[in-house]
Amino acid sequence: MDLAANLATIQAKIRAAAERAGRDPAEVTLVAVTKGQPPEVVAAAAALGLRIFGENRVQEAKAKIPLCPSSLRWHMIGHLQTNKCRDAVELFEMIHSVDSLRLALELNKRAEQAARRMPILIEVNVSGESTKFGYKPEVLLRELKEINALPRLEIQGLMTMAPWTPEPEKVRPVFKKLRELKSECEQLLGAPLPHLSMGMSNDFEVAIEEGATIVRIGTALFGPRAVSKPAGTQASTD
Ligand SMILES: *Cc1c(COP(=O)(O)O)cnc(C)c1O
Protein backbone atom coordinates (compact mmCIF):
# COMPACT_ATOMS: atom_id res chain seq x y z
CA MET A 1 0.00 0.00 0.00
CA ASP A 2 1.47 3.35 -1.05
CA LEU A 3 -0.46 5.84 1.04
CA ALA A 4 1.20 8.93 -0.48
CA ALA A 5 0.41 7.77 -4.01
CA ASN A 6 -3.18 6.87 -3.09
CA LEU A 7 -3.69 10.27 -1.49
CA ALA A 8 -2.25 12.09 -4.52
CA THR A 9 -4.55 10.13 -6.83
CA ILE A 10 -7.62 10.88 -4.69
CA GLN A 11 -6.76 14.57 -4.44
CA ALA A 12 -6.35 14.79 -8.21
CA LYS A 13 -9.73 13.09 -8.71
CA ILE A 14 -11.38 15.44 -6.19
CA ARG A 15 -9.96 18.43 -8.06
CA ALA A 16 -11.04 17.12 -11.45
CA ALA A 17 -14.57 16.25 -10.28
CA ALA A 18 -15.01 19.68 -8.69
CA GLU A 19 -13.78 21.40 -11.83
CA ARG A 20 -16.12 19.35 -14.04
CA ALA A 21 -18.99 20.68 -11.91
CA GLY A 22 -17.68 24.26 -11.98
CA ARG A 23 -16.94 24.11 -8.26
CA ASP A 24 -13.93 25.23 -6.24
CA PRO A 25 -12.03 22.07 -5.13
CA ALA A 26 -11.38 23.82 -1.81
CA GLU A 27 -15.09 23.39 -1.02
CA VAL A 28 -14.55 19.63 -0.69
CA THR A 29 -13.17 18.23 2.57
CA LEU A 30 -11.65 14.77 2.69
CA VAL A 31 -12.42 12.71 5.78
CA ALA A 32 -9.97 9.80 5.98
CA VAL A 33 -11.91 6.78 7.25
CA THR A 34 -9.69 4.74 9.57
CA LYS A 35 -12.14 2.16 10.92
CA GLY A 36 -10.34 -1.17 11.08
CA GLN A 37 -6.95 0.57 10.77
CA PRO A 38 -4.37 0.79 13.58
CA PRO A 39 -2.95 4.02 15.07
CA GLU A 40 0.25 3.62 13.00
CA VAL A 41 -1.78 4.02 9.83
CA VAL A 42 -3.43 7.14 11.25
CA ALA A 43 0.00 8.55 12.11
CA ALA A 44 1.25 7.87 8.59
CA ALA A 45 -1.76 9.66 7.12
CA ALA A 46 -1.27 12.59 9.50
CA ALA A 47 2.36 12.84 8.39
CA LEU A 48 1.06 13.38 4.83
CA GLY A 49 -1.04 16.31 6.02
CA LEU A 50 -4.42 14.67 6.59
CA ARG A 51 -6.18 16.15 9.61
CA ILE A 52 -9.78 14.90 9.70
CA PHE A 53 -10.44 11.24 10.41
CA GLY A 54 -13.66 9.24 10.44
CA GLU A 55 -14.60 6.31 12.64
CA ASN A 56 -17.84 4.34 12.65
CA ARG A 57 -17.73 2.73 16.11
CA VAL A 58 -17.40 4.62 19.39
CA GLN A 59 -15.69 1.72 21.14
CA GLU A 60 -12.98 1.47 18.48
CA ALA A 61 -12.48 5.24 18.40
CA LYS A 62 -12.20 5.44 22.16
CA ALA A 63 -9.39 2.88 22.16
CA LYS A 64 -7.61 4.33 19.13
CA ILE A 65 -7.76 8.11 19.44
CA PRO A 66 -5.52 8.35 22.55
CA LEU A 67 -2.84 6.43 20.62
CA CYS A 68 -2.90 8.87 17.67
CA PRO A 69 -1.30 12.31 17.20
CA SER A 70 -3.21 14.78 19.36
CA SER A 71 -3.70 17.47 16.71
CA LEU A 72 -6.22 15.44 14.72
CA ARG A 73 -9.95 16.03 14.36
CA TRP A 74 -12.36 13.09 14.54
CA HIS A 75 -15.76 12.64 12.93
CA MET A 76 -18.30 9.98 13.90
CA ILE A 77 -19.71 8.55 10.67
CA GLY A 78 -21.38 5.30 11.78
CA HIS A 79 -24.66 4.47 13.47
CA LEU A 80 -24.66 5.85 17.01
CA GLN A 81 -26.50 4.22 19.91
CA THR A 82 -27.91 6.40 22.64
CA ASN A 83 -25.78 4.66 25.28
CA LYS A 84 -22.64 5.83 23.42
CA CYS A 85 -23.57 9.52 23.21
CA ARG A 86 -21.63 10.55 26.29
CA ASP A 87 -18.38 9.18 24.85
CA ALA A 88 -19.24 10.53 21.40
CA VAL A 89 -19.46 14.15 22.58
CA GLU A 90 -16.05 13.77 24.22
CA LEU A 91 -14.35 12.17 21.22
CA PHE A 92 -15.76 13.80 18.11
CA GLU A 93 -15.88 17.28 16.62
CA MET A 94 -18.81 16.34 14.37
CA ILE A 95 -21.39 13.57 14.21
CA HIS A 96 -22.55 12.66 10.69
CA SER A 97 -25.09 10.04 11.65
CA VAL A 98 -27.98 11.57 13.59
CA ASP A 99 -30.88 9.41 12.43
CA SER A 100 -33.68 9.87 14.97
CA LEU A 101 -35.21 12.45 17.28
CA ARG A 102 -34.46 10.16 20.22
CA LEU A 103 -30.75 10.18 19.35
CA ALA A 104 -30.77 13.95 18.86
CA LEU A 105 -32.38 14.45 22.29
CA GLU A 106 -29.78 12.27 23.98
CA LEU A 107 -26.89 13.99 22.17
CA ASN A 108 -28.27 17.37 23.16
CA LYS A 109 -28.42 16.27 26.79
CA ARG A 110 -24.88 14.90 26.75
CA ALA A 111 -23.52 17.98 24.96
CA GLU A 112 -25.14 20.13 27.63
CA GLN A 113 -23.47 18.08 30.37
CA ALA A 114 -20.15 18.46 28.56
CA ALA A 115 -20.76 22.22 28.22
CA ARG A 116 -20.26 22.20 24.46
CA ARG A 117 -22.11 22.70 21.23
CA MET A 118 -22.17 19.69 18.93
CA PRO A 119 -22.11 20.16 15.15
CA ILE A 120 -24.20 17.41 13.54
CA LEU A 121 -25.27 16.14 10.16
CA ILE A 122 -28.54 14.30 9.72
CA GLU A 123 -28.25 10.92 8.02
CA VAL A 124 -30.88 10.23 5.40
CA ASN A 125 -31.73 6.87 3.87
CA VAL A 126 -32.35 8.22 0.40
CA SER A 127 -32.37 4.89 -1.40
CA GLY A 128 -34.85 3.28 1.02
CA GLU A 129 -32.72 0.13 1.40
CA SER A 130 -33.94 -1.70 4.50
CA THR A 131 -30.37 -2.51 5.58
CA LYS A 132 -29.38 1.17 5.82
CA PHE A 133 -29.69 3.53 8.75
CA GLY A 134 -30.99 7.04 8.29
CA TYR A 135 -34.12 9.14 8.30
CA LYS A 136 -36.79 8.61 5.71
CA PRO A 137 -36.96 11.99 3.91
CA GLU A 138 -40.60 12.64 4.82
CA VAL A 139 -39.99 11.87 8.51
CA LEU A 140 -37.00 14.20 8.55
CA LEU A 141 -39.09 17.04 7.14
CA ARG A 142 -41.60 16.47 9.96
CA GLU A 143 -39.01 16.40 12.76
CA LEU A 144 -36.39 18.85 11.49
CA LYS A 145 -37.64 21.89 13.40
CA GLU A 146 -37.72 19.94 16.62
CA ILE A 147 -34.08 18.88 16.17
CA ASN A 148 -33.15 22.41 15.20
CA ALA A 149 -34.68 23.72 18.42
CA LEU A 150 -32.27 21.67 20.57
CA PRO A 151 -29.92 24.33 21.93
CA ARG A 152 -26.72 22.28 22.05
CA LEU A 153 -26.95 20.81 18.54
CA GLU A 154 -25.96 22.71 15.44
CA ILE A 155 -27.37 21.18 12.25
CA GLN A 156 -24.73 21.65 9.55
CA GLY A 157 -26.28 19.58 6.78
CA LEU A 158 -27.14 16.09 5.58
CA MET A 159 -25.30 12.81 5.11
CA THR A 160 -26.09 9.69 3.10
CA MET A 161 -24.59 6.37 2.05
CA ALA A 162 -25.44 5.29 -1.47
CA PRO A 163 -26.05 1.61 -2.23
CA TRP A 164 -22.91 -0.18 -3.39
CA THR A 165 -22.67 -0.57 -7.14
CA PRO A 166 -19.88 -1.35 -9.61
CA GLU A 167 -21.18 1.54 -11.72
CA PRO A 168 -21.14 4.73 -9.61
CA GLU A 169 -23.07 6.61 -12.29
CA LYS A 170 -26.10 4.57 -11.17
CA VAL A 171 -26.18 6.22 -7.75
CA ARG A 172 -26.08 9.78 -9.07
CA PRO A 173 -29.85 10.14 -8.40
CA VAL A 174 -29.23 9.34 -4.70
CA PHE A 175 -26.77 12.23 -4.39
CA LYS A 176 -28.98 14.57 -6.37
CA LYS A 177 -31.91 13.75 -4.12
CA LEU A 178 -29.88 14.50 -0.99
CA ARG A 179 -28.92 17.89 -2.46
CA GLU A 180 -32.58 18.66 -3.20
CA LEU A 181 -33.60 17.56 0.27
CA LYS A 182 -31.01 19.92 1.74
CA SER A 183 -32.67 22.80 -0.13
CA GLU A 184 -36.05 21.79 1.29
CA CYS A 185 -34.56 21.72 4.79
CA GLU A 186 -33.01 25.15 4.25
CA GLN A 187 -36.40 26.54 3.27
CA LEU A 188 -38.04 25.02 6.33
CA LEU A 189 -35.37 26.42 8.64
CA GLY A 190 -34.93 29.71 6.82
CA ALA A 191 -31.17 29.29 7.04
CA PRO A 192 -28.40 27.80 4.89
CA LEU A 193 -26.95 24.38 5.70
CA PRO A 194 -23.30 24.27 4.62
CA HIS A 195 -22.64 20.54 4.28
CA LEU A 196 -23.49 17.52 2.18
CA SER A 197 -21.50 14.50 3.41
CA MET A 198 -21.73 12.00 0.57
CA GLY A 199 -19.35 9.91 -1.50
CA MET A 200 -17.05 7.04 -0.47
CA SER A 201 -14.13 5.28 -2.21
CA ASN A 202 -16.32 3.90 -4.93
CA ASP A 203 -18.51 6.88 -5.77
CA PHE A 204 -16.94 10.12 -4.47
CA GLU A 205 -16.38 11.65 -7.90
CA VAL A 206 -20.06 11.46 -8.80
CA ALA A 207 -20.95 12.75 -5.32
CA ILE A 208 -18.70 15.80 -5.81
CA GLU A 209 -20.28 16.50 -9.19
CA GLU A 210 -23.63 16.53 -7.34
CA GLY A 211 -22.47 18.90 -4.61
CA ALA A 212 -20.68 16.92 -1.87
CA THR A 213 -18.73 19.16 0.52
CA ILE A 214 -17.43 16.23 2.59
CA VAL A 215 -16.29 12.89 1.15
CA ARG A 216 -15.55 9.93 3.45
CA ILE A 217 -12.83 7.72 2.01
CA GLY A 218 -11.32 4.56 3.50
CA THR A 219 -10.27 1.75 1.18
CA ALA A 220 -9.13 3.96 -1.71
CA LEU A 221 -6.63 5.51 0.70
CA PHE A 222 -5.62 2.67 2.99
CA GLY A 223 -6.46 -0.47 1.03
CA PRO A 224 -8.86 -3.18 2.17
CA ARG A 225 -9.73 -3.41 5.86
CA ALA A 226 -9.13 -6.57 7.89
CA VAL A 227 -12.39 -8.47 8.11
CA SER A 228 -12.22 -9.20 11.83
CA LYS A 229 -12.56 -6.53 14.48
CA PRO A 230 -9.24 -4.92 15.41
CA ALA A 231 -7.55 -5.52 18.73
CA GLY A 232 -8.60 -3.14 21.49
CA THR A 233 -12.26 -3.12 20.59
CA GLN A 234 -15.08 -5.09 22.11
CA ALA A 235 -17.28 -7.41 20.16
CA SER A 236 -20.28 -5.49 21.36
CA THR A 237 -23.01 -3.15 20.69
CA ASP A 238 -22.09 0.06 18.89
C1 LIG B 1 -16.58 2.69 5.95
C2 LIG B 1 -17.34 3.92 5.66
C3 LIG B 1 -16.90 4.83 4.68
C4 LIG B 1 -15.68 4.60 3.82
O1 LIG B 1 -15.90 3.52 2.96
P1 LIG B 1 -14.82 3.15 1.82
O2 LIG B 1 -15.62 2.42 0.81
O3 LIG B 1 -13.80 2.29 2.50
O4 LIG B 1 -14.24 4.40 1.32
C5 LIG B 1 -17.64 5.99 4.50
N1 LIG B 1 -18.74 6.25 5.23
C6 LIG B 1 -19.20 5.41 6.18
C7 LIG B 1 -20.41 5.77 6.95
C8 LIG B 1 -18.52 4.22 6.43
O5 LIG B 1 -18.97 3.38 7.37
Short mmCIF file of C-alpha atoms and ligand atoms in Angstrom, two decimals, residues 33 35 56 77-78 159 161 200-202 216-220 225, ligand 1:
data_model
loop_
_atom_site.label_atom_id
_atom_site.label_comp_id
_atom_site.label_asym_id
_atom_site.label_seq_id
_atom_site.Cartn_x
_atom_site.Cartn_y
_atom_site.Cartn_z
CA VAL A 33 -11.91 6.78 7.25
CA LYS A 35 -12.14 2.16 10.92
CA ASN A 56 -17.84 4.34 12.65
CA ILE A 77 -19.71 8.55 10.67
CA GLY A 78 -21.38 5.30 11.78
CA MET A 159 -25.30 12.81 5.11
CA MET A 161 -24.59 6.37 2.05
CA MET A 200 -17.05 7.04 -0.47
CA SER A 201 -14.13 5.28 -2.21
CA ASN A 202 -16.32 3.90 -4.93
CA ARG A 216 -15.55 9.93 3.45
CA ILE A 217 -12.83 7.72 2.01
CA GLY A 218 -11.32 4.56 3.50
CA THR A 219 -10.27 1.75 1.18
CA ALA A 220 -9.13 3.96 -1.71
CA ARG A 225 -9.73 -3.41 5.86
C1 LIG B 1 -16.58 2.69 5.95
C2 LIG B 1 -17.34 3.92 5.66
C3 LIG B 1 -16.90 4.83 4.68
C4 LIG B 1 -15.68 4.60 3.82
O1 LIG B 1 -15.90 3.52 2.96
P1 LIG B 1 -14.82 3.15 1.82
O2 LIG B 1 -15.62 2.42 0.81
O3 LIG B 1 -13.80 2.29 2.50
O4 LIG B 1 -14.24 4.40 1.32
C5 LIG B 1 -17.64 5.99 4.50
N1 LIG B 1 -18.74 6.25 5.23
C6 LIG B 1 -19.20 5.41 6.18
C7 LIG B 1 -20.41 5.77 6.95
C8 LIG B 1 -18.52 4.22 6.43
O5 LIG B 1 -18.97 3.38 7.37
#
